[in-house]
């Protein structure tokens, strides 16, 4: 099955010079790569989205945003809507990233509203969930994941949930180099699948893609994705270095 490699560039690339360097390095790194079973999705800061779609033309690469608001238009100073992302070249949007939950008061409810409007606008949501190390230590892992998943997908029809890409990102693994064991990942993957089947009546053979995110690099990508049957990876830091990012893609294309 096709693997997704999503680059979350976060709040980086602050100047025209940096952006041009990124394009140069990305184009050089992807040139001559014959990718058979991977799809790359780059999610730059929204200010760069349109330029990315114009400068990187490759059949294996699509684009997305890192957040959207849950209204399409109107007096919401500073916000960006799903319709805007869609109309300016985005096909995906990251929703509910732990940094947004932590610094910008994102709640399960707003995550749900954003997923709903994005689906309506035919943007594919990349829905992030995951636990803190304290939650894991205190035995709250299952409760936290279940709550985030059930509330995030509440009232979304079965045939649409299939379009949501679920990204499991343990918060303690983000940007730390600390990675979960295969058992840790598989436990959460099984839990997510069980909830999708039991609570949302999805068919076990037709589930949404489930990705792993948190300190992924080309050395650990096989362990964190292929060996544990995940459908791809959500990459932060390494997505800023096209040479290494494309090495992750190569590992997962095997
Ligand atoms: P790192 O790959 O830098 O750990 O970030 C992961 C992440 O937050 C992707 O959304």
PDB file of C-alpha atoms and ligand atoms in Angstrom:
ATOM      1  CA  UNK A   1       0.000   0.000   0.000  1.00  0.00           C
ATOM      2  CA  UNK A   2       1.144   3.529  -0.745  1.00  0.00           C
ATOM      3  CA  UNK A   3       3.080   5.203   2.076  1.00  0.00           C
ATOM      4  CA  UNK A   4       2.734   8.875   2.918  1.00  0.00           C
ATOM      5  CA  UNK A   5       5.670  11.008   3.951  1.00  0.00           C
ATOM      6  CA  UNK A   6       4.410  14.309   5.261  1.00  0.00           C
ATOM      7  CA  UNK A   7       6.725  17.220   5.959  1.00  0.00           C
ATOM      8  CA  UNK A   8       5.517  19.626   8.628  1.00  0.00           C
ATOM      9  CA  UNK A   9       7.841  22.572   8.119  1.00  0.00           C
ATOM     10  CA  UNK A  10       6.350  24.346  11.169  1.00  0.00           C
ATOM     11  CA  UNK A  11       7.247  28.059  11.534  1.00  0.00           C
ATOM     12  CA  UNK A  12      10.427  27.944   9.495  1.00  0.00           C
ATOM     13  CA  UNK A  13      11.788  29.406   6.233  1.00  0.00           C
ATOM     14  CA  UNK A  14      11.796  33.050   7.219  1.00  0.00           C
ATOM     15  CA  UNK A  15      13.208  34.719   4.112  1.00  0.00           C
ATOM     16  CA  UNK A  16      13.200  34.610   0.350  1.00  0.00           C
ATOM     17  CA  UNK A  17      16.814  33.413   0.367  1.00  0.00           C
ATOM     18  CA  UNK A  18      15.987  30.506   2.687  1.00  0.00           C
ATOM     19  CA  UNK A  19      13.017  29.587   0.544  1.00  0.00           C
ATOM     20  CA  UNK A  20      15.038  29.590  -2.666  1.00  0.00           C
ATOM     21  CA  UNK A  21      17.689  27.413  -1.015  1.00  0.00           C
ATOM     22  CA  UNK A  22      15.006  24.996   0.094  1.00  0.00           C
ATOM     23  CA  UNK A  23      13.619  24.727  -3.443  1.00  0.00           C
ATOM     24  CA  UNK A  24      17.092  24.194  -4.917  1.00  0.00           C
ATOM     25  CA  UNK A  25      17.945  21.489  -2.448  1.00  0.00           C
ATOM     26  CA  UNK A  26      14.536  19.811  -2.718  1.00  0.00           C
ATOM     27  CA  UNK A  27      14.578  19.728  -6.509  1.00  0.00           C
ATOM     28  CA  UNK A  28      18.129  18.378  -6.567  1.00  0.00           C
ATOM     29  CA  UNK A  29      17.283  15.702  -4.005  1.00  0.00           C
ATOM     30  CA  UNK A  30      14.143  14.458  -5.745  1.00  0.00           C
ATOM     31  CA  UNK A  31      15.569  14.536  -9.276  1.00  0.00           C
ATOM     32  CA  UNK A  32      15.947  11.096 -10.858  1.00  0.00           C
ATOM     33  CA  UNK A  33      14.163   9.387  -7.979  1.00  0.00           C
ATOM     34  CA  UNK A  34      11.674   6.885  -9.309  1.00  0.00           C
ATOM     35  CA  UNK A  35       9.175   6.621  -6.501  1.00  0.00           C
ATOM     36  CA  UNK A  36       6.761   3.743  -6.805  1.00  0.00           C
ATOM     37  CA  UNK A  37       4.915   3.505  -3.554  1.00  0.00           C
ATOM     38  CA  UNK A  38       5.322   6.768  -1.743  1.00  0.00           C
ATOM     39  CA  UNK A  39       3.613  10.099  -1.833  1.00  0.00           C
ATOM     40  CA  UNK A  40       5.180  13.237  -0.385  1.00  0.00           C
ATOM     41  CA  UNK A  41       3.060  15.975   1.163  1.00  0.00           C
ATOM     42  CA  UNK A  42       4.787  19.226   2.073  1.00  0.00           C
ATOM     43  CA  UNK A  43       3.081  21.509   4.587  1.00  0.00           C
ATOM     44  CA  UNK A  44       4.951  24.824   4.624  1.00  0.00           C
ATOM     45  CA  UNK A  45       3.786  27.940   6.491  1.00  0.00           C
ATOM     46  CA  UNK A  46       0.696  29.134   4.607  1.00  0.00           C
ATOM     47  CA  UNK A  47       2.454  32.291   3.390  1.00  0.00           C
ATOM     48  CA  UNK A  48       4.643  30.008   1.245  1.00  0.00           C
ATOM     49  CA  UNK A  49       1.953  27.585   0.099  1.00  0.00           C
ATOM     50  CA  UNK A  50       1.236  29.101  -3.303  1.00  0.00           C
ATOM     51  CA  UNK A  51       4.935  29.539  -4.121  1.00  0.00           C
ATOM     52  CA  UNK A  52       5.621  25.929  -3.132  1.00  0.00           C
ATOM     53  CA  UNK A  53       2.919  24.687  -5.502  1.00  0.00           C
ATOM     54  CA  UNK A  54       4.418  26.745  -8.316  1.00  0.00           C
ATOM     55  CA  UNK A  55       8.078  25.962  -7.683  1.00  0.00           C
ATOM     56  CA  UNK A  56       7.891  22.268  -6.901  1.00  0.00           C
ATOM     57  CA  UNK A  57       6.216  20.459  -9.754  1.00  0.00           C
ATOM     58  CA  UNK A  58       6.521  16.725  -9.272  1.00  0.00           C
ATOM     59  CA  UNK A  59       3.862  14.062  -9.613  1.00  0.00           C
ATOM     60  CA  UNK A  60       4.867  12.539  -6.268  1.00  0.00           C
ATOM     61  CA  UNK A  61       4.535  15.789  -4.316  1.00  0.00           C
ATOM     62  CA  UNK A  62       1.367  17.437  -2.981  1.00  0.00           C
ATOM     63  CA  UNK A  63       0.874  20.282  -0.551  1.00  0.00           C
ATOM     64  CA  UNK A  64      -1.000  21.191   2.573  1.00  0.00           C
ATOM     65  CA  UNK A  65      -1.396  23.745   5.357  1.00  0.00           C
ATOM     66  CA  UNK A  66      -0.528  23.388   9.048  1.00  0.00           C
ATOM     67  CA  UNK A  67      -3.830  24.696  10.394  1.00  0.00           C
ATOM     68  CA  UNK A  68      -7.145  26.217   9.266  1.00  0.00           C
ATOM     69  CA  UNK A  69     -10.077  27.959  10.895  1.00  0.00           C
ATOM     70  CA  UNK A  70     -13.519  26.374  11.057  1.00  0.00           C
ATOM     71  CA  UNK A  71     -15.279  29.102   9.072  1.00  0.00           C
ATOM     72  CA  UNK A  72     -14.627  29.726   5.380  1.00  0.00           C
ATOM     73  CA  UNK A  73     -14.860  33.491   5.170  1.00  0.00           C
ATOM     74  CA  UNK A  74     -15.584  36.626   7.150  1.00  0.00           C
ATOM     75  CA  UNK A  75     -14.442  38.779  10.040  1.00  0.00           C
ATOM     76  CA  UNK A  76     -11.883  36.493  11.659  1.00  0.00           C
ATOM     77  CA  UNK A  77      -8.724  38.586  11.673  1.00  0.00           C
ATOM     78  CA  UNK A  78      -5.597  36.585  11.118  1.00  0.00           C
ATOM     79  CA  UNK A  79      -7.224  33.281  10.226  1.00  0.00           C
ATOM     80  CA  UNK A  80      -6.966  31.143   7.084  1.00  0.00           C
ATOM     81  CA  UNK A  81      -9.870  29.015   5.863  1.00  0.00           C
ATOM     82  CA  UNK A  82     -10.121  25.560   4.267  1.00  0.00           C
ATOM     83  CA  UNK A  83     -11.550  27.157   1.100  1.00  0.00           C
ATOM     84  CA  UNK A  84      -8.500  29.424   0.829  1.00  0.00           C
ATOM     85  CA  UNK A  85      -6.058  26.555   1.249  1.00  0.00           C
ATOM     86  CA  UNK A  86      -7.947  24.524  -1.335  1.00  0.00           C
ATOM     87  CA  UNK A  87      -8.166  27.366  -3.837  1.00  0.00           C
ATOM     88  CA  UNK A  88      -4.478  28.176  -3.555  1.00  0.00           C
ATOM     89  CA  UNK A  89      -3.131  24.709  -4.233  1.00  0.00           C
ATOM     90  CA  UNK A  90      -3.406  22.814  -0.949  1.00  0.00           C
ATOM     91  CA  UNK A  91      -4.975  19.356  -0.826  1.00  0.00           C
ATOM     92  CA  UNK A  92      -4.253  18.549   2.818  1.00  0.00           C
ATOM     93  CA  UNK A  93      -4.278  20.232   6.201  1.00  0.00           C
ATOM     94  CA  UNK A  94      -2.690  19.255   9.507  1.00  0.00           C
ATOM     95  CA  UNK A  95      -5.272  19.585  12.273  1.00  0.00           C
ATOM     96  CA  UNK A  96      -4.857  19.288  16.038  1.00  0.00           C
ATOM     97  CA  UNK A  97      -1.067  19.214  16.185  1.00  0.00           C
ATOM     98  CA  UNK A  98       0.086  19.084  19.819  1.00  0.00           C
ATOM     99  CA  UNK A  99       1.832  22.444  19.444  1.00  0.00           C
ATOM    100  CA  UNK A 100      -1.488  24.014  18.471  1.00  0.00           C
ATOM    101  CA  UNK A 101      -3.240  22.286  21.353  1.00  0.00           C
ATOM    102  CA  UNK A 102      -0.540  23.524  23.741  1.00  0.00           C
ATOM    103  CA  UNK A 103       0.111  27.099  22.576  1.00  0.00           C
ATOM    104  CA  UNK A 104      -3.096  28.101  20.775  1.00  0.00           C
ATOM    105  CA  UNK A 105      -5.869  26.613  22.899  1.00  0.00           C
ATOM    106  CA  UNK A 106      -6.870  24.032  20.310  1.00  0.00           C
ATOM    107  CA  UNK A 107      -9.398  21.688  21.898  1.00  0.00           C
ATOM    108  CA  UNK A 108     -10.959  18.405  20.811  1.00  0.00           C
ATOM    109  CA  UNK A 109     -14.048  20.429  19.900  1.00  0.00           C
ATOM    110  CA  UNK A 110     -12.269  22.920  17.630  1.00  0.00           C
ATOM    111  CA  UNK A 111     -10.289  20.049  16.117  1.00  0.00           C
ATOM    112  CA  UNK A 112     -13.605  18.382  15.276  1.00  0.00           C
ATOM    113  CA  UNK A 113     -15.022  21.580  13.743  1.00  0.00           C
ATOM    114  CA  UNK A 114     -11.907  22.083  11.651  1.00  0.00           C
ATOM    115  CA  UNK A 115     -11.916  18.479  10.418  1.00  0.00           C
ATOM    116  CA  UNK A 116     -15.575  18.784   9.423  1.00  0.00           C
ATOM    117  CA  UNK A 117     -15.200  21.977   7.405  1.00  0.00           C
ATOM    118  CA  UNK A 118     -12.001  20.728   5.773  1.00  0.00           C
ATOM    119  CA  UNK A 119     -13.738  17.542   4.613  1.00  0.00           C
ATOM    120  CA  UNK A 120     -16.617  19.612   3.265  1.00  0.00           C
ATOM    121  CA  UNK A 121     -14.128  21.667   1.248  1.00  0.00           C
ATOM    122  CA  UNK A 122     -12.461  18.467   0.009  1.00  0.00           C
ATOM    123  CA  UNK A 123      -9.235  19.092   1.884  1.00  0.00           C
ATOM    124  CA  UNK A 124      -7.850  15.923   3.435  1.00  0.00           C
ATOM    125  CA  UNK A 125      -7.276  16.401   7.172  1.00  0.00           C
ATOM    126  CA  UNK A 126      -4.129  15.042   8.803  1.00  0.00           C
ATOM    127  CA  UNK A 127      -5.522  14.608  12.293  1.00  0.00           C
ATOM    128  CA  UNK A 128      -2.845  14.544  15.018  1.00  0.00           C
ATOM    129  CA  UNK A 129      -3.198  12.911  18.387  1.00  0.00           C
ATOM    130  CA  UNK A 130      -0.858  11.727  21.116  1.00  0.00           C
ATOM    131  CA  UNK A 131      -0.049  11.654  24.808  1.00  0.00           C
ATOM    132  CA  UNK A 132       2.429  13.504  27.036  1.00  0.00           C
ATOM    133  CA  UNK A 133       5.017  11.519  28.969  1.00  0.00           C
ATOM    134  CA  UNK A 134       3.149  12.271  32.242  1.00  0.00           C
ATOM    135  CA  UNK A 135      -0.045  10.841  30.763  1.00  0.00           C
ATOM    136  CA  UNK A 136       1.800   7.743  29.654  1.00  0.00           C
ATOM    137  CA  UNK A 137       3.511   7.308  33.037  1.00  0.00           C
ATOM    138  CA  UNK A 138       0.255   7.654  34.935  1.00  0.00           C
ATOM    139  CA  UNK A 139      -1.402   4.945  32.841  1.00  0.00           C
ATOM    140  CA  UNK A 140      -3.661   7.387  30.979  1.00  0.00           C
ATOM    141  CA  UNK A 141      -2.471   6.485  27.479  1.00  0.00           C
ATOM    142  CA  UNK A 142      -5.574   4.620  26.333  1.00  0.00           C
ATOM    143  CA  UNK A 143      -7.996   7.163  27.800  1.00  0.00           C
ATOM    144  CA  UNK A 144      -6.208  10.092  26.197  1.00  0.00           C
ATOM    145  CA  UNK A 145      -5.971   8.525  22.740  1.00  0.00           C
ATOM    146  CA  UNK A 146      -9.598   7.330  22.876  1.00  0.00           C
ATOM    147  CA  UNK A 147     -10.874  10.724  23.971  1.00  0.00           C
ATOM    148  CA  UNK A 148      -8.940  12.623  21.301  1.00  0.00           C
ATOM    149  CA  UNK A 149      -9.995  10.195  18.579  1.00  0.00           C
ATOM    150  CA  UNK A 150     -13.681   9.949  19.520  1.00  0.00           C
ATOM    151  CA  UNK A 151     -14.130  13.696  20.052  1.00  0.00           C
ATOM    152  CA  UNK A 152     -12.067  14.670  17.024  1.00  0.00           C
ATOM    153  CA  UNK A 153     -14.149  12.470  14.725  1.00  0.00           C
ATOM    154  CA  UNK A 154     -17.516  12.984  16.439  1.00  0.00           C
ATOM    155  CA  UNK A 155     -20.533  13.184  14.095  1.00  0.00           C
ATOM    156  CA  UNK A 156     -18.474  12.614  10.964  1.00  0.00           C
ATOM    157  CA  UNK A 157     -20.137  10.122   8.629  1.00  0.00           C
ATOM    158  CA  UNK A 158     -18.457   6.777   8.105  1.00  0.00           C
ATOM    159  CA  UNK A 159     -17.744   7.323   4.421  1.00  0.00           C
ATOM    160  CA  UNK A 160     -15.898  10.550   5.250  1.00  0.00           C
ATOM    161  CA  UNK A 161     -13.818   9.263   8.147  1.00  0.00           C
ATOM    162  CA  UNK A 162     -12.003   7.112   5.597  1.00  0.00           C
ATOM    163  CA  UNK A 163     -10.559  10.313   4.113  1.00  0.00           C
ATOM    164  CA  UNK A 164      -9.041  11.477   7.399  1.00  0.00           C
ATOM    165  CA  UNK A 165      -5.357  10.655   7.797  1.00  0.00           C
ATOM    166  CA  UNK A 166      -4.620   9.879  11.439  1.00  0.00           C
ATOM    167  CA  UNK A 167      -1.171  10.780  12.778  1.00  0.00           C
ATOM    168  CA  UNK A 168      -0.078   9.329  16.095  1.00  0.00           C
ATOM    169  CA  UNK A 169       2.513  11.683  17.549  1.00  0.00           C
ATOM    170  CA  UNK A 170       3.572  10.933  21.138  1.00  0.00           C
ATOM    171  CA  UNK A 171       4.305  14.439  22.450  1.00  0.00           C
ATOM    172  CA  UNK A 172       7.408  13.263  24.294  1.00  0.00           C
ATOM    173  CA  UNK A 173       8.891  12.069  20.991  1.00  0.00           C
ATOM    174  CA  UNK A 174       8.480  15.370  19.139  1.00  0.00           C
ATOM    175  CA  UNK A 175      11.802  17.091  18.545  1.00  0.00           C
ATOM    176  CA  UNK A 176      13.486  15.123  21.338  1.00  0.00           C
ATOM    177  CA  UNK A 177      15.160  12.184  19.603  1.00  0.00           C
ATOM    178  CA  UNK A 178      13.316   9.993  22.102  1.00  0.00           C
ATOM    179  CA  UNK A 179      11.403   7.343  20.174  1.00  0.00           C
ATOM    180  CA  UNK A 180       8.788   4.771  21.153  1.00  0.00           C
ATOM    181  CA  UNK A 181       9.357   1.033  20.930  1.00  0.00           C
ATOM    182  CA  UNK A 182       7.621  -1.078  18.292  1.00  0.00           C
ATOM    183  CA  UNK A 183       5.291  -2.335  21.047  1.00  0.00           C
ATOM    184  CA  UNK A 184       4.422   1.244  22.033  1.00  0.00           C
ATOM    185  CA  UNK A 185       3.465   2.114  18.457  1.00  0.00           C
ATOM    186  CA  UNK A 186       1.593  -1.101  17.793  1.00  0.00           C
ATOM    187  CA  UNK A 187      -0.414  -0.756  20.984  1.00  0.00           C
ATOM    188  CA  UNK A 188      -1.717   2.636  19.873  1.00  0.00           C
ATOM    189  CA  UNK A 189      -2.228   1.519  16.275  1.00  0.00           C
ATOM    190  CA  UNK A 190      -4.377  -1.396  17.472  1.00  0.00           C
ATOM    191  CA  UNK A 191      -6.313   0.871  19.836  1.00  0.00           C
ATOM    192  CA  UNK A 192      -7.053   3.371  17.044  1.00  0.00           C
ATOM    193  CA  UNK A 193      -8.216   0.591  14.711  1.00  0.00           C
ATOM    194  CA  UNK A 194     -10.383  -0.927  17.416  1.00  0.00           C
ATOM    195  CA  UNK A 195     -12.115   2.395  18.122  1.00  0.00           C
ATOM    196  CA  UNK A 196     -12.677   3.017  14.420  1.00  0.00           C
ATOM    197  CA  UNK A 197     -14.295  -0.392  14.045  1.00  0.00           C
ATOM    198  CA  UNK A 198     -16.226  -0.511  17.358  1.00  0.00           C
ATOM    199  CA  UNK A 199     -17.298   3.111  17.751  1.00  0.00           C
ATOM    200  CA  UNK A 200     -17.481   4.352  14.182  1.00  0.00           C
ATOM    201  CA  UNK A 201     -18.542   1.053  12.526  1.00  0.00           C
ATOM    202  CA  UNK A 202     -15.760   1.180   9.974  1.00  0.00           C
ATOM    203  CA  UNK A 203     -14.809  -1.911   8.025  1.00  0.00           C
ATOM    204  CA  UNK A 204     -11.493  -3.348   9.271  1.00  0.00           C
ATOM    205  CA  UNK A 205     -10.395  -3.735   5.648  1.00  0.00           C
ATOM    206  CA  UNK A 206     -11.131  -0.137   4.791  1.00  0.00           C
ATOM    207  CA  UNK A 207      -9.620   1.999   7.517  1.00  0.00           C
ATOM    208  CA  UNK A 208      -8.049   5.449   7.222  1.00  0.00           C
ATOM    209  CA  UNK A 209      -4.288   5.673   6.932  1.00  0.00           C
ATOM    210  CA  UNK A 210      -2.508   5.764  10.288  1.00  0.00           C
ATOM    211  CA  UNK A 211       0.887   7.474  10.429  1.00  0.00           C
ATOM    212  CA  UNK A 212       3.604   7.824  13.015  1.00  0.00           C
ATOM    213  CA  UNK A 213       5.268  11.157  13.899  1.00  0.00           C
ATOM    214  CA  UNK A 214       7.999  12.202  16.347  1.00  0.00           C
ATOM    215  CA  UNK A 215      11.794  12.312  15.788  1.00  0.00           C
ATOM    216  CA  UNK A 216      11.615  10.411  12.490  1.00  0.00           C
ATOM    217  CA  UNK A 217      14.826  10.307  10.460  1.00  0.00           C
ATOM    218  CA  UNK A 218      16.117   8.088   7.668  1.00  0.00           C
ATOM    219  CA  UNK A 219      17.897   5.817  10.142  1.00  0.00           C
ATOM    220  CA  UNK A 220      14.827   4.996  12.223  1.00  0.00           C
ATOM    221  CA  UNK A 221      12.105   5.286   9.542  1.00  0.00           C
ATOM    222  CA  UNK A 222      12.064   1.560   8.824  1.00  0.00           C
ATOM    223  CA  UNK A 223      11.589   0.685  12.500  1.00  0.00           C
ATOM    224  CA  UNK A 224       9.023   3.395  13.169  1.00  0.00           C
ATOM    225  CA  UNK A 225       6.948   2.805  10.061  1.00  0.00           C
ATOM    226  CA  UNK A 226       7.528  -0.279   7.901  1.00  0.00           C
ATOM    227  CA  UNK A 227       8.279  -2.774  10.669  1.00  0.00           C
ATOM    228  CA  UNK A 228       5.186  -1.810  12.654  1.00  0.00           C
ATOM    229  CA  UNK A 229       2.779  -1.599   9.728  1.00  0.00           C
ATOM    230  CA  UNK A 230       2.152   2.141   9.824  1.00  0.00           C
ATOM    231  CA  UNK A 231       1.023   3.842   6.612  1.00  0.00           C
ATOM    232  CA  UNK A 232       3.603   6.586   6.646  1.00  0.00           C
ATOM    233  CA  UNK A 233       5.312   9.240   8.724  1.00  0.00           C
ATOM    234  CA  UNK A 234       4.783  12.849   9.774  1.00  0.00           C
ATOM    235  CA  UNK A 235       8.188  14.510   9.830  1.00  0.00           C
ATOM    236  CA  UNK A 236       9.114  17.783  11.525  1.00  0.00           C
ATOM    237  CA  UNK A 237      12.799  18.702  11.874  1.00  0.00           C
ATOM    238  CA  UNK A 238      14.107  16.466   9.093  1.00  0.00           C
ATOM    239  CA  UNK A 239      11.660  17.914   6.569  1.00  0.00           C
ATOM    240  CA  UNK A 240      13.708  21.133   6.662  1.00  0.00           C
ATOM    241  CA  UNK A 241      16.667  19.268   5.165  1.00  0.00           C
ATOM    242  CA  UNK A 242      15.560  17.971   1.763  1.00  0.00           C
ATOM    243  CA  UNK A 243      18.574  15.679   1.366  1.00  0.00           C
ATOM    244  CA  UNK A 244      17.761  13.768   4.569  1.00  0.00           C
ATOM    245  CA  UNK A 245      14.000  14.059   4.061  1.00  0.00           C
ATOM    246  CA  UNK A 246      14.281  12.391   0.662  1.00  0.00           C
ATOM    247  CA  UNK A 247      16.348   9.632   2.266  1.00  0.00           C
ATOM    248  CA  UNK A 248      13.345   8.875   4.491  1.00  0.00           C
ATOM    249  CA  UNK A 249      11.225   8.722   1.345  1.00  0.00           C
ATOM    250  CA  UNK A 250      13.656   6.265  -0.213  1.00  0.00           C
ATOM    251  CA  UNK A 251      13.576   4.006   2.838  1.00  0.00           C
ATOM    252  CA  UNK A 252       9.768   3.885   2.766  1.00  0.00           C
ATOM    253  CA  UNK A 253       9.581   3.372  -0.992  1.00  0.00           C
ATOM    254  CA  UNK A 254      11.187  -0.046  -0.658  1.00  0.00           C
TER     255      UNK A 254
HETATM  256  P1  LIG B   1      10.025  16.126  14.756  1.00  0.00           P
HETATM  257  O1  LIG B   1      10.126  15.233  13.549  1.00  0.00           O
HETATM  258  O2  LIG B   1      10.913  17.326  14.677  1.00  0.00           O
HETATM  259  O3  LIG B   1      10.148  15.353  16.023  1.00  0.00           O
HETATM  260  O4  LIG B   1       8.538  16.730  14.746  1.00  0.00           O
HETATM  261  C1  LIG B   1       7.457  15.882  14.600  1.00  0.00           C
HETATM  262  C2  LIG B   1       6.241  16.683  14.368  1.00  0.00           C
HETATM  263  O5  LIG B   1       5.787  17.406  15.230  1.00  0.00           O
HETATM  264  C3  LIG B   1       5.611  16.599  13.044  1.00  0.00           C
HETATM  265  O6  LIG B   1       4.344  17.135  13.048  1.00  0.00           O
END
